Tab-separated table of C-alpha atoms in Angstrom:
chain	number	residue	atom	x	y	z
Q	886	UNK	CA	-17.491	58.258	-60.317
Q	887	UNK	CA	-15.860	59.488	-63.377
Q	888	UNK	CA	-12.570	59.281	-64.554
Q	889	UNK	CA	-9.933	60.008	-67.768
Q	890	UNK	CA	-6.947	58.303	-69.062
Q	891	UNK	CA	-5.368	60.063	-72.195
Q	892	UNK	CA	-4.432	56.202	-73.036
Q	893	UNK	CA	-6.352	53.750	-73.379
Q	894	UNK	CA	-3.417	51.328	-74.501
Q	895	UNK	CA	-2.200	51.407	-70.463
Q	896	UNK	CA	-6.155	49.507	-69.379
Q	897	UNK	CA	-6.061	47.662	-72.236
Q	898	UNK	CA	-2.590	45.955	-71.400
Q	899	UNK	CA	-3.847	45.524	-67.857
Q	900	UNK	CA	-7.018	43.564	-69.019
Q	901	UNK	CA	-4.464	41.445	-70.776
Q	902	UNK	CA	-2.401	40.955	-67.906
Q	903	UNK	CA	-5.234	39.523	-65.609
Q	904	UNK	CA	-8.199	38.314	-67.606
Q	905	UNK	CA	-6.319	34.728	-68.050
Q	906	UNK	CA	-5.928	34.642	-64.346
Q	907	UNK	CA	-9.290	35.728	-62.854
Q	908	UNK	CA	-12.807	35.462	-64.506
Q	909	UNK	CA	-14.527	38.315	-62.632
Q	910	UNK	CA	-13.153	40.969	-60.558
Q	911	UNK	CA	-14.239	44.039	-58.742
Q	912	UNK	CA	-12.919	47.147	-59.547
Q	913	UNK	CA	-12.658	49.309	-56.554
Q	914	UNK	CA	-13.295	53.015	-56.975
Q	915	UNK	CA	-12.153	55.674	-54.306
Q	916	UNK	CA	-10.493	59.350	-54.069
Q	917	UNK	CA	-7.141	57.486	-54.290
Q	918	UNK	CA	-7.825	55.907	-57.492
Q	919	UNK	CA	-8.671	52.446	-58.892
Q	920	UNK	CA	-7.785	49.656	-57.682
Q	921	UNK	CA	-8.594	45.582	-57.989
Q	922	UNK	CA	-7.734	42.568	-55.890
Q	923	UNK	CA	-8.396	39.536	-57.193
Q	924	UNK	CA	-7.476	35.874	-56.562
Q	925	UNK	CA	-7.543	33.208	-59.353
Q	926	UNK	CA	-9.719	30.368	-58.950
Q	927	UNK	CA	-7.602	27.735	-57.259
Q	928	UNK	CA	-6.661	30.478	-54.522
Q	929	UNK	CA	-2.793	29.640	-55.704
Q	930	UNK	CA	-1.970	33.590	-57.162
Q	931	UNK	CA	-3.321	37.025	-56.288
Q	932	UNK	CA	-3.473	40.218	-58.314
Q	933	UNK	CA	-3.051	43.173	-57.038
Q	934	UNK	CA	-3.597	46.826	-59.047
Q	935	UNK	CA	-3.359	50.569	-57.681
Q	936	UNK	CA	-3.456	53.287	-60.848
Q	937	UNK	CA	-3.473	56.270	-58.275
Q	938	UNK	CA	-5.937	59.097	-59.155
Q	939	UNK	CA	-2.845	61.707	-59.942
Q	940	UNK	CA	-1.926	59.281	-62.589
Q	941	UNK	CA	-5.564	60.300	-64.367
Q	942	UNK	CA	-5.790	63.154	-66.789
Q	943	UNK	CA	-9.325	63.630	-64.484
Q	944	UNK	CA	-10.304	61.756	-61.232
Q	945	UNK	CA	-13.345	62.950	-60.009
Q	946	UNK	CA	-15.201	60.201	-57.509
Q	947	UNK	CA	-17.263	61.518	-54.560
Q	948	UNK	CA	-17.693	58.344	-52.951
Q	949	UNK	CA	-16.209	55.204	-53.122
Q	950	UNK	CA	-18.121	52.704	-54.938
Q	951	UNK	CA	-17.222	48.646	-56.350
Q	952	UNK	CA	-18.065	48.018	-59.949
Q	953	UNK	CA	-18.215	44.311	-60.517
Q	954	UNK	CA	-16.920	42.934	-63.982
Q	955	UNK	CA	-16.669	40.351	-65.922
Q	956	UNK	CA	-13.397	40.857	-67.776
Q	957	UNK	CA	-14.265	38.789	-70.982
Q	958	UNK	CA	-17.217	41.422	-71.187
Q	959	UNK	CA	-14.471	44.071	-70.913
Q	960	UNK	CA	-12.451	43.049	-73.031
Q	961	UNK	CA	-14.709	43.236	-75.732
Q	962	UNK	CA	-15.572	46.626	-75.226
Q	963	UNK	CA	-11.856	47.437	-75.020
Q	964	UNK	CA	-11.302	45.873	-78.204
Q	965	UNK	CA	-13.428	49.129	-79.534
Q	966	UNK	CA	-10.999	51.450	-78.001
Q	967	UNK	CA	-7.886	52.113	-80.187
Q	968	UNK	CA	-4.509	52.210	-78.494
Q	969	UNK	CA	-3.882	55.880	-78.702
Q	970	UNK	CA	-7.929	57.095	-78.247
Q	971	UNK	CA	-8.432	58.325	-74.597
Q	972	UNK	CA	-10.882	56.861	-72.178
Q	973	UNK	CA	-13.487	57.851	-69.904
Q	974	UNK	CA	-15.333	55.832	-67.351
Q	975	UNK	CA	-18.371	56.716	-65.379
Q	976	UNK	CA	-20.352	54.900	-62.892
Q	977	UNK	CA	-23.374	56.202	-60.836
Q	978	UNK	CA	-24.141	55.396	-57.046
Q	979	UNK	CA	-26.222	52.302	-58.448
Q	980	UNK	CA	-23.333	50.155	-59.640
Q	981	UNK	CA	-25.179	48.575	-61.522
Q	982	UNK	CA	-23.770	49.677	-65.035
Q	983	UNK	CA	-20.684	51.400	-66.133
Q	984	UNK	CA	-20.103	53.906	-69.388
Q	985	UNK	CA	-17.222	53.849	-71.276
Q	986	UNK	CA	-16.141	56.532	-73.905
Q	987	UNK	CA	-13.373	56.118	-76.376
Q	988	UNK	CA	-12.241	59.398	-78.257
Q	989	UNK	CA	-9.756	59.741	-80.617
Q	990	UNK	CA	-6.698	61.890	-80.401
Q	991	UNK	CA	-7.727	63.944	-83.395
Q	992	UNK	CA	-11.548	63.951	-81.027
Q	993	UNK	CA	-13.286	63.473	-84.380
Q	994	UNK	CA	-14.647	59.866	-83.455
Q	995	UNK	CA	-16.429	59.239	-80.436
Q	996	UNK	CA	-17.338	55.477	-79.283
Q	997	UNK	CA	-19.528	55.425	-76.378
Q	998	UNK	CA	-20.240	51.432	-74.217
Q	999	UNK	CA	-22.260	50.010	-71.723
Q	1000	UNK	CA	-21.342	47.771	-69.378
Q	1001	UNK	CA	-23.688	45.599	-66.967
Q	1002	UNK	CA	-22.137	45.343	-63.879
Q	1003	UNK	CA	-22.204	42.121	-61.474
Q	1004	UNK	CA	-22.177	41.543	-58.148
Q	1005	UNK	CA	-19.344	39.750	-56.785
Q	1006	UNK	CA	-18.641	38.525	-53.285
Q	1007	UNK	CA	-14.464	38.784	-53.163
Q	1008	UNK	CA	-12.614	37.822	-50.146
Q	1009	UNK	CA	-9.858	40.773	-50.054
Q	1010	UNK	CA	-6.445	39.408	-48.443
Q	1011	UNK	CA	-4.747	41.457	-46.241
Q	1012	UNK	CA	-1.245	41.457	-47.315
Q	1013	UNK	CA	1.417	42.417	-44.228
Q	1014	UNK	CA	4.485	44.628	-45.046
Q	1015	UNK	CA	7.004	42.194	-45.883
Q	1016	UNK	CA	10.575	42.831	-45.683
Q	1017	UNK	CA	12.005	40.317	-48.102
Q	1018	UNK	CA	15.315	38.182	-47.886
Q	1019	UNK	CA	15.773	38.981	-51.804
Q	1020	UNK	CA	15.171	41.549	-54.121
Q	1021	UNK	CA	15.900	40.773	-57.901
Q	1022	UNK	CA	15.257	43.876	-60.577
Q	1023	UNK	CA	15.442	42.358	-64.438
Q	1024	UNK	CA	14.086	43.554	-67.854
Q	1025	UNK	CA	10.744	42.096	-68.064
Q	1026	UNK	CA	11.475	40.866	-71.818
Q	1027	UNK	CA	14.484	38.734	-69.722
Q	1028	UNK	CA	11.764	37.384	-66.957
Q	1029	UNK	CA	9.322	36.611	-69.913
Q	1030	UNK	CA	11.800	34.548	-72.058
Q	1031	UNK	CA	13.093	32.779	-68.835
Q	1032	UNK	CA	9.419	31.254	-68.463
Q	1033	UNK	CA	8.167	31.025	-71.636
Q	1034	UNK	CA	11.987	28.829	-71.884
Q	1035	UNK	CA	11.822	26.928	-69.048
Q	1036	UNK	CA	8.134	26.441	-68.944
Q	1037	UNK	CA	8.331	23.603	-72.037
Q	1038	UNK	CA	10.654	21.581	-69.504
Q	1039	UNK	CA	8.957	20.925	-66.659
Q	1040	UNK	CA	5.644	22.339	-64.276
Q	1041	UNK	CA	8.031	23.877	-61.767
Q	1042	UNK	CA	10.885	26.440	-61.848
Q	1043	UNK	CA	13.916	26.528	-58.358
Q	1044	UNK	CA	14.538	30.453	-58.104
Q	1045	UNK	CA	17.475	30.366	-55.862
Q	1046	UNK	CA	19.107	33.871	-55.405
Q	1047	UNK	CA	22.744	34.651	-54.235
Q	1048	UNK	CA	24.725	38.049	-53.848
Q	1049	UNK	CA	26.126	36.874	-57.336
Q	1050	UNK	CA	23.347	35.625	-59.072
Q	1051	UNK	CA	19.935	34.955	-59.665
Q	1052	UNK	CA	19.339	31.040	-60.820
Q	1053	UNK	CA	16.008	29.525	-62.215
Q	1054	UNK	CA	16.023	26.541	-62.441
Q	1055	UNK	CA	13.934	23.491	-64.144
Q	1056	UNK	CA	13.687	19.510	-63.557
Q	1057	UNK	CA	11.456	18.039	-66.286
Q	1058	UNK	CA	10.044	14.239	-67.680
Q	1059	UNK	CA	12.567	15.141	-71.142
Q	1060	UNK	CA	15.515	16.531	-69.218
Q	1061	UNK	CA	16.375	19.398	-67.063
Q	1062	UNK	CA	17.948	23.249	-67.819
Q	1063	UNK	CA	18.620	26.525	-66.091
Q	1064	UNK	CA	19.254	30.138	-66.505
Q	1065	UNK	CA	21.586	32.332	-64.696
Q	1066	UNK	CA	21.668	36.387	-64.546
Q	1067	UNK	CA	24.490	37.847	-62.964
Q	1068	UNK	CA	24.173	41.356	-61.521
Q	1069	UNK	CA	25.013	44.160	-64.688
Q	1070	UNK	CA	28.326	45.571	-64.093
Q	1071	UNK	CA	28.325	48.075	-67.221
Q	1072	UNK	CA	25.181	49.821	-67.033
Q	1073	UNK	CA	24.668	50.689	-70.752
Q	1074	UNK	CA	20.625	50.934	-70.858
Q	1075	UNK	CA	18.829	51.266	-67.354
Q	1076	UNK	CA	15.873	48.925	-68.850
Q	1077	UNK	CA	18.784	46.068	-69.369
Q	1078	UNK	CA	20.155	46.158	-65.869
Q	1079	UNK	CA	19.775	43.213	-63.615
Q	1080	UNK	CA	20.043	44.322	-59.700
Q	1081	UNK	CA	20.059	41.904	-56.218
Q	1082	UNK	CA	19.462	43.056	-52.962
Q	1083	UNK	CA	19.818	40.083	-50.977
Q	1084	UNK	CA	19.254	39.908	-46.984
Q	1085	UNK	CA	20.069	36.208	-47.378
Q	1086	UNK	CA	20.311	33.696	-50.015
Q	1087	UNK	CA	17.178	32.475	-50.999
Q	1088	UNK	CA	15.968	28.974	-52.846
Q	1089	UNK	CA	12.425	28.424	-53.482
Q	1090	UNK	CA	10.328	26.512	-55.851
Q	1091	UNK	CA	7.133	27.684	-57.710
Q	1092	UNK	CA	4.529	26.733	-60.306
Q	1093	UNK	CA	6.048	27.796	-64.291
Q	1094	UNK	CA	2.120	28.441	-64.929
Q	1095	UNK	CA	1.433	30.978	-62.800
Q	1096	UNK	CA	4.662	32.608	-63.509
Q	1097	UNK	CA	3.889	32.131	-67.410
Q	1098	UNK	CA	0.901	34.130	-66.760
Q	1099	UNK	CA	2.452	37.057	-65.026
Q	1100	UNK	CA	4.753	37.420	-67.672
Q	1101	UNK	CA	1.590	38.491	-69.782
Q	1102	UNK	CA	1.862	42.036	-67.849
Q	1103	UNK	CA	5.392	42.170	-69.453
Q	1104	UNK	CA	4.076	45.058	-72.032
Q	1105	UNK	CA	3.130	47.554	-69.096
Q	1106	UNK	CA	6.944	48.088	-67.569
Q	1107	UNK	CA	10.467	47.406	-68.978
Q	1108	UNK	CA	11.515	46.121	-66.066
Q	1109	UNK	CA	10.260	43.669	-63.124
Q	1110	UNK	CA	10.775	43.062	-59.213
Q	1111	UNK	CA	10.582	40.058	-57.895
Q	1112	UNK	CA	10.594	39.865	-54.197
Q	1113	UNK	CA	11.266	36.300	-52.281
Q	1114	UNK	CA	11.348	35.255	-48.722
Q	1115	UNK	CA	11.682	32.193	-47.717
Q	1116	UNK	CA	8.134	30.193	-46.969
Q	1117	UNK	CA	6.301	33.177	-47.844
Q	1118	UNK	CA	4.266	34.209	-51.182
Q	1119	UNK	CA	7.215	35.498	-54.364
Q	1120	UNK	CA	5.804	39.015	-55.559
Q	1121	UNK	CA	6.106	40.357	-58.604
Q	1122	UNK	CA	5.844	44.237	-59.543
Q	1123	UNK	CA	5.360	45.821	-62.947
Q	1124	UNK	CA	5.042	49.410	-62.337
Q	1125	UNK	CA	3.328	51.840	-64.587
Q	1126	UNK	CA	6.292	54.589	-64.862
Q	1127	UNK	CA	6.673	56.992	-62.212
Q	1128	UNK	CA	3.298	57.919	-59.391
Q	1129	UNK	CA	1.058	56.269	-61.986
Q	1130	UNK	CA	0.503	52.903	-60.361
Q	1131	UNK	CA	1.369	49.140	-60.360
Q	1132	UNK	CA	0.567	45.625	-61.134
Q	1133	UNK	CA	1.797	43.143	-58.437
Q	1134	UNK	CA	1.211	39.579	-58.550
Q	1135	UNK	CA	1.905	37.211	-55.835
Q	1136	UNK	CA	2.352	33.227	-56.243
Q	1137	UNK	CA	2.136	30.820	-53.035
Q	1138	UNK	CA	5.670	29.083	-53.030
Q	1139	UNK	CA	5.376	24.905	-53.063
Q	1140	UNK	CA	6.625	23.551	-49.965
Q	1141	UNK	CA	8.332	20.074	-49.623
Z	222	UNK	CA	7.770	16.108	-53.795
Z	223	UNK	CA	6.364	19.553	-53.068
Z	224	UNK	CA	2.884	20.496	-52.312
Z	225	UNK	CA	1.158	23.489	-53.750
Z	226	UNK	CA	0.289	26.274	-50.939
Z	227	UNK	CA	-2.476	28.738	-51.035
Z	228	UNK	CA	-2.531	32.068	-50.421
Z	229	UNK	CA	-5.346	32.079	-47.109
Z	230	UNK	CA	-2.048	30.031	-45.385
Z	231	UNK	CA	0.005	33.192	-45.990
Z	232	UNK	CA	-2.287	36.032	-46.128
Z	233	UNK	CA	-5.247	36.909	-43.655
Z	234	UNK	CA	-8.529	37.528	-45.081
Z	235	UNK	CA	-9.779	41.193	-44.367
């Protein structure tokens, strides 16, 4: 397996999107491209990356093969990589190490790492084709201020969504608050716009934690999806620009 | 008050 990103900036901001949430993860290598599943520890959340192999400068993997890491260890050899040097990774059919090479735009510094790789027994989820009752589209700055906001207030957040607006809601020991987006109606910057596509009105509670953490992937897309149905997991989408790939997160909802 | 879920109640494990 060996593959090229011209950015290394784009793995780096994924690492930081998911190493709070899981501890060791397997990244799956295939013709497609690269993906990772991972649960966190209390089985709550689930993270879920595809970068498809078109979105590589070079994708080259003959058979599919699982390197098992432990993303602290990454992220110390991705501390090494500056944010414009690209990045190559190779694995052989051992698995039992991976090579990483940073080079620098100018290609007049080279860093080359070695990674041990672990093995690591991950229940994958199959996750059914959902059509959802509601379909919110907001700047991810907006989502990350919302939590980071409510999230000093209380444990849980009420995300109840009508045609008009979107309403998060917190009940806390000091008091309670809430934020409202209403759909844009002047659409001055397409990163700024706030959409709803609603089936039906949905109302559903959920852990400010979890959704604290997701907010972490708020550097990899300007905007975010959230997707809700009633009794059934939220998901949240940052994608990675156009037929490059995406980082979804999904959080179980609390149930009364 | 509300209970937490977990995923495996949601999801089916491959």
């Amino acid at each position: 397996f060996e593959a090229r990103l011209t950015q290394a900036s784009l793995i780096k901001k994924i690492l930081e999107a998911i190493k709070d949430l899981v501890t060791d993860a397997n990244f799956d290598c295939s013709p497609e491209g690269l993906s990772l599943q991972a649960m966190d520890s209390s089985h709550v959340s689930l993270v879920s990356m595809v970068l498809h192999a078109q979105g590589f400068e070079m994708f080259r993997c003959q058979r599919a093969v699982s390197l098992g890491i432990n993303l602290a260890s990454l992220t110390k050899i991705l501390k090494c990589a500056g944010n414009d040097d690209s990045i190559t990774l190779r694995a052989d059919e051992k698995g039992d190490k991976a090579e990483f090479v940073f080079e620098s735009q100018s290609q007049d510094r080279l860093s080359e790492f070695e990674l041990k790789l672990m093995d690591i027994d991950s229940e994958h989820l199959g996750i059914p084709d959902t059509k959802y009752s509601a379909i919110v589209e907001m700047p991810s700055s907006e989502y990350r201020r919302i939590c980071s906001d409510l999230g000093v207030m209380g444990d849980t957040v009420r995300i109840s969504v009508s045609k008009e607006s979107v309403k998060f809601q917190v009940d806390g020991d000091i008091g309670k608050g809430s934020v409202c987006l209403h759909p844009s109606s002047v659409v001055d910057k397409p990163t700024e716009v706030v959409k709803i596509s609603l089936e039906e009105p949905v109302d559903m509670i959920f852990s400010i934690r979890y959704l604290n953490y997701f907010a972490k992937a708020a550097p990899l897309s300007d905007t975010v999806t959230l997707s809700l149905s009633k009794d059934f997991p939220l998901q949240i989408e940052f994608k990675f620009g156009e037929q490059m790939g995406y980082l979804r997160y999904y959080l179980a909802p609390k149930i009364d | 008050a509300s209970s937490q879920g977990r995923l495996e109640n949601f999801f089916s494990i491959k």
